[in-house]
Amino acid sequence: MTTIERPVELKGTSIRSARAIERRRLLLWLVPPLAWFTVFMLIPYATLLYTSLGHVDDMRFIPGLSLDNFVRVFTVDPYLSVILKSARIGLMTAVFSSIVAYPLAFYLAFHVRTQRLKFLIYLLVIVPWWASYLVKAYAWKTILGSGGILNVGMQNLGLVHEPVRLFLYNEFSVDMTLTYIFTPFAVLSIYAQLERVPTSLIEAARNLGADGWMIFRRIILPISVPGVVAGAIITFSLAFGDFVAPVLVGGPDSVMISNVVINLLGVAFDWPMAAAIGLVIITLGLLLISASGWLEEKTQTRF
């Protein structure tokens, strides 16, 4: 009995030792991401929450446990109205970017035959990212201005007799500028989803007598919905938090929530209020991501 039980005990000990080594190895691999998440996520968010619960007295931060700043976000002007305006601009940017991006992504996925041409178009989509944000914003300021290309062209065509001032320093100019800047994100997102459409499925639909419109409506469009949703979320989030375009092309009536936060941090020195607005925006972003995840799961076409 002794000679039989001893190998069994040694085997059980070696298995437990191997499992302990594996757990230590796994823990070693988890330490860097956990440390990164703690330093760059948990601590900043905890600091933001701590700051938002306090108040400022005579330019000095006074810690506290008050929710007054969060109440002010939804009850005191102009915070809520500016948040709604930023959301509206972000939504319009997402819609315009999707409308512009979808045909290009569709053409790139289904009508470009050679890899060289596909790479060239793909490169043209991402090249604007190499340019400075300010350069692109100033370019649209030049295009939409009273002496810009748009006004000069309309005057040369005889459509107007003097420069039209409705194109610049309003919400329209902000929408156009942000749409131009962030559309590449929508293109890449939609194109990545359209690449997942099986060509065999399209060929089978054609063999069964489906025309191009039916193939698009019944096959391509449902499969591409998650890419459209993902691209819209990206462009909405980037446009919602933008602060440069409203300053350059928006004018005083197109102030967005990021501009308000910058003023609170600098001129007003109301850091608790800025922190409260930041937490509200983060919460709205999490709700949006959760809703988009649910929508993407519901609209996901499986094949």
mmCIF file of C-alpha atoms in Angstrom:
data_model
loop_
_atom_site.group_PDB
_atom_site.id
_atom_site.type_symbol
_atom_site.label_atom_id
_atom_site.label_comp_id
_atom_site.label_asym_id
_atom_site.label_seq_id
_atom_site.Cartn_x
_atom_site.Cartn_y
_atom_site.Cartn_z
ATOM 1 C CA MET A 1 0.000 0.000 0.000
ATOM 2 C CA THR A 2 2.821 2.379 0.859
ATOM 3 C CA THR A 3 4.493 1.954 -2.515
ATOM 4 C CA ILE A 4 1.192 2.700 -4.292
ATOM 5 C CA GLU A 5 0.087 5.734 -2.256
ATOM 6 C CA ARG A 6 3.444 7.518 -2.402
ATOM 7 C CA PRO A 7 3.456 8.123 -6.194
ATOM 8 C CA VAL A 8 -0.158 9.291 -5.958
ATOM 9 C CA GLU A 9 0.772 11.811 -3.252
ATOM 10 C CA LEU A 10 3.769 13.008 -5.277
ATOM 11 C CA LYS A 11 1.594 13.436 -8.339
ATOM 12 C CA GLY A 12 -1.013 15.440 -6.400
ATOM 13 C CA THR A 13 1.720 17.645 -4.920
ATOM 14 C CA SER A 14 3.233 18.316 -8.346
ATOM 15 C CA ILE A 15 -0.195 19.263 -9.756
ATOM 16 C CA ARG A 16 -0.813 21.703 -6.897
ATOM 17 C CA SER A 17 2.657 23.148 -7.376
ATOM 18 C CA ALA A 18 2.083 23.584 -11.109
ATOM 19 C CA ARG A 19 -1.242 25.303 -10.450
ATOM 20 C CA ALA A 20 0.396 27.645 -7.929
ATOM 21 C CA ILE A 21 3.103 28.527 -10.452
ATOM 22 C CA GLU A 22 0.433 29.151 -13.099
ATOM 23 C CA ARG A 23 -1.519 31.434 -10.735
ATOM 24 C CA ARG A 24 1.618 33.416 -9.893
ATOM 25 C CA ARG A 25 2.427 33.719 -13.589
ATOM 26 C CA LEU A 26 -1.102 34.916 -14.343
ATOM 27 C CA LEU A 27 -0.900 37.408 -11.487
ATOM 28 C CA LEU A 28 2.408 38.672 -12.862
ATOM 29 C CA TRP A 29 0.795 39.267 -16.241
ATOM 30 C CA LEU A 30 -2.160 41.052 -14.647
ATOM 31 C CA VAL A 31 -0.080 43.476 -12.577
ATOM 32 C CA PRO A 32 0.857 45.903 -15.444
ATOM 33 C CA PRO A 33 -2.695 46.366 -16.835
ATOM 34 C CA LEU A 34 -4.159 46.606 -13.333
ATOM 35 C CA ALA A 35 -1.543 49.181 -12.355
ATOM 36 C CA TRP A 36 -2.182 51.142 -15.563
ATOM 37 C CA PHE A 37 -5.958 51.026 -14.970
ATOM 38 C CA THR A 38 -5.530 52.154 -11.357
ATOM 39 C CA VAL A 39 -3.138 55.015 -12.106
ATOM 40 C CA PHE A 40 -4.796 56.373 -15.243
ATOM 41 C CA MET A 41 -8.458 55.493 -14.641
ATOM 42 C CA LEU A 42 -9.468 54.822 -11.038
ATOM 43 C CA ILE A 43 -7.339 57.515 -9.382
ATOM 44 C CA PRO A 44 -8.273 60.304 -11.877
ATOM 45 C CA TYR A 45 -11.975 59.429 -11.664
ATOM 46 C CA ALA A 46 -11.823 59.281 -7.871
ATOM 47 C CA THR A 47 -10.066 62.665 -7.840
ATOM 48 C CA LEU A 48 -12.703 64.055 -10.186
ATOM 49 C CA LEU A 49 -15.495 62.833 -7.914
ATOM 50 C CA TYR A 50 -13.745 64.194 -4.828
ATOM 51 C CA THR A 51 -13.343 67.603 -6.488
ATOM 52 C CA SER A 52 -16.935 67.713 -7.744
ATOM 53 C CA LEU A 53 -18.301 67.297 -4.205
ATOM 54 C CA GLY A 54 -16.522 70.390 -2.917
ATOM 55 C CA HIS A 55 -16.828 74.111 -3.632
ATOM 56 C CA VAL A 56 -14.699 77.211 -4.124
ATOM 57 C CA ASP A 57 -14.520 80.006 -1.570
ATOM 58 C CA ASP A 58 -12.380 83.068 -2.263
ATOM 59 C CA MET A 59 -10.428 81.216 -4.991
ATOM 60 C CA ARG A 60 -9.714 78.333 -2.625
ATOM 61 C CA PHE A 61 -10.991 74.790 -2.990
ATOM 62 C CA ILE A 62 -13.010 73.648 0.023
ATOM 63 C CA PRO A 63 -13.584 69.869 0.234
ATOM 64 C CA GLY A 64 -17.093 68.659 0.971
ATOM 65 C CA LEU A 65 -19.773 66.060 0.349
ATOM 66 C CA SER A 66 -22.342 68.184 -1.464
ATOM 67 C CA LEU A 67 -24.229 67.373 -4.671
ATOM 68 C CA ASP A 68 -24.956 71.055 -5.350
ATOM 69 C CA ASN A 69 -22.688 71.153 -8.391
ATOM 70 C CA PHE A 70 -24.559 68.276 -10.042
ATOM 71 C CA VAL A 71 -27.855 70.001 -9.319
ATOM 72 C CA ARG A 72 -26.517 73.181 -10.923
ATOM 73 C CA VAL A 73 -25.589 71.284 -14.089
ATOM 74 C CA PHE A 74 -29.273 70.520 -14.744
ATOM 75 C CA THR A 75 -30.920 73.603 -13.244
ATOM 76 C CA VAL A 76 -28.649 76.611 -13.824
ATOM 77 C CA ASP A 77 -28.091 78.207 -17.216
ATOM 78 C CA PRO A 78 -26.187 77.838 -19.400
ATOM 79 C CA TYR A 79 -24.912 74.394 -18.445
ATOM 80 C CA LEU A 80 -27.846 72.205 -19.477
ATOM 81 C CA SER A 81 -28.586 74.201 -22.623
ATOM 82 C CA VAL A 82 -24.933 74.024 -23.709
ATOM 83 C CA ILE A 83 -24.846 70.262 -23.082
ATOM 84 C CA LEU A 84 -27.950 69.855 -25.244
ATOM 85 C CA LYS A 85 -26.438 72.064 -27.930
ATOM 86 C CA SER A 86 -23.220 70.024 -27.882
ATOM 87 C CA ALA A 87 -25.271 66.833 -28.168
ATOM 88 C CA ARG A 88 -27.182 68.302 -31.114
ATOM 89 C CA ILE A 89 -23.965 69.269 -32.903
ATOM 90 C CA GLY A 90 -22.497 65.846 -32.165
ATOM 91 C CA LEU A 91 -25.614 64.141 -33.521
ATOM 92 C CA MET A 92 -25.629 66.222 -36.702
ATOM 93 C CA THR A 93 -21.936 65.491 -37.196
ATOM 94 C CA ALA A 94 -22.584 61.767 -36.774
ATOM 95 C CA VAL A 95 -25.453 61.858 -39.283
ATOM 96 C CA PHE A 96 -23.559 63.917 -41.883
ATOM 97 C CA SER A 97 -20.415 61.798 -41.479
ATOM 98 C CA SER A 98 -22.389 58.577 -41.978
ATOM 99 C CA ILE A 99 -24.108 59.974 -45.081
ATOM 100 C CA VAL A 100 -20.782 61.017 -46.594
ATOM 101 C CA ALA A 101 -18.849 57.934 -45.466
ATOM 102 C CA TYR A 102 -21.242 55.167 -46.498
ATOM 103 C CA PRO A 103 -21.061 55.623 -50.306
ATOM 104 C CA LEU A 104 -17.274 55.872 -50.186
ATOM 105 C CA ALA A 105 -16.945 52.798 -47.980
ATOM 106 C CA PHE A 106 -19.436 50.918 -50.194
ATOM 107 C CA TYR A 107 -17.487 51.821 -53.327
ATOM 108 C CA LEU A 108 -14.223 50.854 -51.687
ATOM 109 C CA ALA A 109 -15.557 47.483 -50.546
ATOM 110 C CA PHE A 110 -17.498 46.334 -53.641
ATOM 111 C CA HIS A 111 -16.435 48.307 -56.704
ATOM 112 C CA VAL A 112 -12.666 48.697 -56.383
ATOM 113 C CA ARG A 113 -11.150 45.618 -57.996
ATOM 114 C CA THR A 114 -7.392 46.149 -57.774
ATOM 115 C CA GLN A 115 -5.542 46.184 -54.470
ATOM 116 C CA ARG A 116 -3.375 49.096 -55.633
ATOM 117 C CA LEU A 117 -6.385 51.354 -56.247
ATOM 118 C CA LYS A 118 -7.984 50.235 -52.993
ATOM 119 C CA PHE A 119 -4.805 51.092 -51.115
ATOM 120 C CA LEU A 120 -4.631 54.488 -52.857
ATOM 121 C CA ILE A 121 -8.215 55.391 -51.876
ATOM 122 C CA TYR A 122 -7.636 54.068 -48.371
ATOM 123 C CA LEU A 123 -4.527 56.245 -48.154
ATOM 124 C CA LEU A 124 -6.454 59.316 -49.326
ATOM 125 C CA VAL A 125 -8.961 58.716 -46.525
ATOM 126 C CA ILE A 126 -6.341 58.655 -43.776
ATOM 127 C CA VAL A 127 -3.970 61.308 -45.191
ATOM 128 C CA PRO A 128 -6.023 64.209 -43.702
ATOM 129 C CA TRP A 129 -5.152 62.836 -40.250
ATOM 130 C CA TRP A 130 -1.547 63.765 -40.926
ATOM 131 C CA ALA A 131 -2.469 67.429 -41.239
ATOM 132 C CA SER A 132 -2.833 69.651 -38.215
ATOM 133 C CA TYR A 133 -6.303 70.018 -36.740
ATOM 134 C CA LEU A 134 -5.915 73.802 -36.744
ATOM 135 C CA VAL A 135 -4.935 73.835 -40.416
ATOM 136 C CA LYS A 136 -8.094 71.921 -41.371
ATOM 137 C CA ALA A 137 -10.296 74.145 -39.216
ATOM 138 C CA TYR A 138 -8.751 77.303 -40.674
ATOM 139 C CA ALA A 139 -9.248 75.874 -44.175
ATOM 140 C CA TRP A 140 -12.980 75.670 -43.572
ATOM 141 C CA LYS A 141 -12.935 79.171 -42.118
ATOM 142 C CA THR A 142 -11.453 80.301 -45.433
ATOM 143 C CA ILE A 143 -13.963 78.320 -47.481
ATOM 144 C CA LEU A 144 -17.038 79.543 -45.601
ATOM 145 C CA GLY A 145 -15.891 83.143 -45.045
ATOM 146 C CA SER A 146 -17.236 86.201 -46.844
ATOM 147 C CA GLY A 147 -14.199 86.167 -49.135
ATOM 148 C CA GLY A 148 -13.994 82.404 -49.319
ATOM 149 C CA ILE A 149 -14.304 79.992 -52.215
ATOM 150 C CA LEU A 150 -18.007 79.375 -51.649
ATOM 151 C CA ASN A 151 -19.010 83.036 -51.692
ATOM 152 C CA VAL A 152 -16.717 83.890 -54.600
ATOM 153 C CA GLY A 153 -18.118 81.016 -56.650
ATOM 154 C CA MET A 154 -21.713 82.034 -55.936
ATOM 155 C CA GLN A 155 -20.967 85.625 -56.947
ATOM 156 C CA ASN A 156 -19.247 84.542 -60.160
ATOM 157 C CA LEU A 157 -22.266 82.419 -61.039
ATOM 158 C CA GLY A 158 -24.568 85.368 -60.410
ATOM 159 C CA LEU A 159 -26.437 83.616 -57.606
ATOM 160 C CA VAL A 160 -25.756 86.433 -55.140
ATOM 161 C CA HIS A 161 -24.623 90.025 -55.529
ATOM 162 C CA GLU A 162 -22.749 90.317 -52.244
ATOM 163 C CA PRO A 163 -21.065 87.854 -49.865
ATOM 164 C CA VAL A 164 -23.420 85.716 -47.830
ATOM 165 C CA ARG A 165 -22.575 85.838 -44.132
ATOM 166 C CA LEU A 166 -24.754 82.891 -43.107
ATOM 167 C CA PHE A 167 -22.075 80.275 -43.773
ATOM 168 C CA LEU A 168 -19.701 81.266 -40.997
ATOM 169 C CA TYR A 169 -19.883 81.858 -37.233
ATOM 170 C CA ASN A 170 -22.926 79.722 -36.615
ATOM 171 C CA GLU A 171 -23.878 76.128 -35.855
ATOM 172 C CA PHE A 172 -23.884 75.207 -39.542
ATOM 173 C CA SER A 173 -20.210 76.064 -39.940
ATOM 174 C CA VAL A 174 -19.349 74.015 -36.851
ATOM 175 C CA ASP A 175 -21.254 71.013 -38.233
ATOM 176 C CA MET A 176 -19.503 71.250 -41.584
ATOM 177 C CA THR A 177 -16.048 71.598 -40.063
ATOM 178 C CA LEU A 178 -16.496 68.706 -37.639
ATOM 179 C CA THR A 179 -18.021 66.531 -40.357
ATOM 180 C CA TYR A 180 -15.000 67.071 -42.574
ATOM 181 C CA ILE A 181 -12.532 66.393 -39.777
ATOM 182 C CA PHE A 182 -14.166 63.261 -38.341
ATOM 183 C CA THR A 183 -15.632 61.577 -41.443
ATOM 184 C CA PRO A 184 -12.538 59.337 -41.939
ATOM 185 C CA PHE A 185 -13.397 57.571 -38.676
ATOM 186 C CA ALA A 186 -16.835 56.714 -40.053
ATOM 187 C CA VAL A 187 -15.383 55.585 -43.395
ATOM 188 C CA LEU A 188 -12.976 53.133 -41.792
ATOM 189 C CA SER A 189 -15.600 51.811 -39.396
ATOM 190 C CA ILE A 190 -18.196 51.190 -42.114
ATOM 191 C CA TYR A 191 -15.622 49.795 -44.542
ATOM 192 C CA ALA A 192 -14.380 47.294 -41.949
ATOM 193 C CA GLN A 193 -17.951 46.026 -41.503
ATOM 194 C CA LEU A 194 -18.687 45.890 -45.243
ATOM 195 C CA GLU A 195 -15.578 43.762 -45.720
ATOM 196 C CA ARG A 196 -17.328 41.085 -43.661
ATOM 197 C CA VAL A 197 -20.101 40.665 -46.217
ATOM 198 C CA PRO A 198 -19.543 37.235 -47.855
ATOM 199 C CA THR A 199 -19.273 37.477 -51.630
ATOM 200 C CA SER A 200 -20.750 33.972 -51.842
ATOM 201 C CA LEU A 201 -23.927 35.286 -50.208
ATOM 202 C CA ILE A 202 -24.228 38.032 -52.815
ATOM 203 C CA GLU A 203 -23.607 35.574 -55.648
ATOM 204 C CA ALA A 204 -26.258 33.237 -54.253
ATOM 205 C CA ALA A 205 -28.760 36.109 -54.113
ATOM 206 C CA ARG A 206 -28.009 37.000 -57.745
ATOM 207 C CA ASN A 207 -28.450 33.389 -58.818
ATOM 208 C CA LEU A 208 -31.868 33.418 -57.152
ATOM 209 C CA GLY A 209 -32.906 36.450 -59.196
ATOM 210 C CA ALA A 210 -32.340 39.306 -56.711
ATOM 211 C CA ASP A 211 -31.485 42.664 -58.249
ATOM 212 C CA GLY A 212 -28.900 45.113 -56.930
ATOM 213 C CA TRP A 213 -31.334 47.127 -54.799
ATOM 214 C CA MET A 214 -32.761 44.000 -53.160
ATOM 215 C CA ILE A 215 -29.267 42.679 -52.420
ATOM 216 C CA PHE A 216 -28.344 45.977 -50.816
ATOM 217 C CA ARG A 217 -31.558 46.263 -48.796
ATOM 218 C CA ARG A 218 -31.798 42.641 -47.636
ATOM 219 C CA ILE A 219 -28.131 41.656 -47.270
ATOM 220 C CA ILE A 220 -25.578 44.475 -47.332
ATOM 221 C CA LEU A 221 -27.422 47.106 -45.316
ATOM 222 C CA PRO A 222 -28.366 44.843 -42.358
ATOM 223 C CA ILE A 223 -24.819 43.517 -42.114
ATOM 224 C CA SER A 224 -23.338 47.023 -42.273
ATOM 225 C CA VAL A 225 -25.533 48.477 -39.497
ATOM 226 C CA PRO A 226 -23.036 47.705 -36.662
ATOM 227 C CA GLY A 227 -20.295 49.526 -38.580
ATOM 228 C CA VAL A 228 -22.554 52.523 -39.134
ATOM 229 C CA VAL A 229 -23.466 52.565 -35.441
ATOM 230 C CA ALA A 230 -19.819 52.286 -34.364
ATOM 231 C CA GLY A 231 -18.754 55.072 -36.733
ATOM 232 C CA ALA A 232 -21.616 57.293 -35.566
ATOM 233 C CA ILE A 233 -20.658 56.792 -31.920
ATOM 234 C CA ILE A 234 -17.027 57.666 -32.619
ATOM 235 C CA THR A 235 -17.870 60.821 -34.571
ATOM 236 C CA PHE A 236 -20.543 61.850 -32.058
ATOM 237 C CA SER A 237 -18.154 61.469 -29.123
ATOM 238 C CA LEU A 238 -15.358 63.397 -30.829
ATOM 239 C CA ALA A 239 -17.674 66.187 -31.990
ATOM 240 C CA PHE A 240 -19.461 66.423 -28.633
ATOM 241 C CA GLY A 241 -16.199 67.112 -26.823
ATOM 242 C CA ASP A 242 -14.607 69.374 -29.415
ATOM 243 C CA PHE A 243 -13.581 72.876 -28.372
ATOM 244 C CA VAL A 244 -11.441 74.228 -31.232
ATOM 245 C CA ALA A 245 -14.006 74.365 -34.055
ATOM 246 C CA PRO A 246 -16.570 76.399 -32.042
ATOM 247 C CA VAL A 247 -13.883 78.991 -31.321
ATOM 248 C CA LEU A 248 -12.587 79.251 -34.887
ATOM 249 C CA VAL A 249 -15.758 78.974 -36.981
ATOM 250 C CA GLY A 250 -18.646 78.924 -34.505
ATOM 251 C CA GLY A 251 -18.749 82.328 -32.954
ATOM 252 C CA PRO A 252 -20.303 83.263 -29.604
ATOM 253 C CA ASP A 253 -23.611 81.488 -30.288
ATOM 254 C CA SER A 254 -21.959 78.095 -30.890
ATOM 255 C CA VAL A 255 -20.187 77.620 -27.586
ATOM 256 C CA MET A 256 -19.971 73.932 -26.642
ATOM 257 C CA ILE A 257 -19.603 72.234 -23.299
ATOM 258 C CA SER A 258 -15.824 71.842 -23.595
ATOM 259 C CA ASN A 259 -15.473 75.606 -23.969
ATOM 260 C CA VAL A 260 -17.531 76.068 -20.797
ATOM 261 C CA VAL A 261 -15.322 73.613 -18.912
ATOM 262 C CA ILE A 262 -12.182 75.423 -20.100
ATOM 263 C CA ASN A 263 -13.584 78.734 -18.858
ATOM 264 C CA LEU A 264 -14.490 77.168 -15.498
ATOM 265 C CA LEU A 265 -10.975 75.798 -15.101
ATOM 266 C CA GLY A 266 -9.278 79.015 -16.162
ATOM 267 C CA VAL A 267 -11.165 82.290 -15.868
ATOM 268 C CA ALA A 268 -13.786 81.339 -13.273
ATOM 269 C CA PHE A 269 -11.490 78.982 -11.310
ATOM 270 C CA ASP A 270 -14.496 76.840 -10.434
ATOM 271 C CA TRP A 271 -12.852 73.431 -10.531
ATOM 272 C CA PRO A 272 -15.636 71.614 -8.622
ATOM 273 C CA MET A 273 -18.238 72.708 -11.188
ATOM 274 C CA ALA A 274 -15.951 71.675 -14.049
ATOM 275 C CA ALA A 275 -15.432 68.288 -12.390
ATOM 276 C CA ALA A 276 -19.183 67.805 -11.988
ATOM 277 C CA ILE A 277 -19.760 68.571 -15.677
ATOM 278 C CA GLY A 278 -16.977 66.149 -16.571
ATOM 279 C CA LEU A 279 -18.585 63.350 -14.563
ATOM 280 C CA VAL A 280 -21.971 64.044 -16.142
ATOM 281 C CA ILE A 281 -20.419 63.840 -19.608
ATOM 282 C CA ILE A 282 -18.600 60.599 -18.704
ATOM 283 C CA THR A 283 -21.862 59.099 -17.434
ATOM 284 C CA LEU A 284 -23.664 60.124 -20.626
ATOM 285 C CA GLY A 285 -20.854 58.549 -22.636
ATOM 286 C CA LEU A 286 -21.132 55.268 -20.724
ATOM 287 C CA LEU A 287 -24.891 55.230 -21.256
ATOM 288 C CA LEU A 288 -24.385 55.890 -24.955
ATOM 289 C CA ILE A 289 -21.829 53.087 -25.274
ATOM 290 C CA SER A 290 -24.124 50.681 -23.406
ATOM 291 C CA ALA A 291 -27.078 51.615 -25.602
ATOM 292 C CA SER A 292 -24.993 51.258 -28.760
ATOM 293 C CA GLY A 293 -23.728 47.864 -27.623
ATOM 294 C CA TRP A 294 -27.289 46.710 -27.096
ATOM 295 C CA LEU A 295 -28.337 48.133 -30.471
ATOM 296 C CA GLU A 296 -25.382 46.515 -32.225
ATOM 297 C CA GLU A 297 -26.218 43.155 -30.690
ATOM 298 C CA LYS A 298 -29.845 43.458 -31.775
ATOM 299 C CA THR A 299 -28.953 44.482 -35.310
ATOM 300 C CA GLN A 300 -26.059 42.053 -35.749
ATOM 301 C CA THR A 301 -26.666 39.775 -38.723
ATOM 302 C CA ARG A 302 -25.286 36.293 -38.228
ATOM 303 C CA PHE A 303 -24.291 34.087 -41.113
#
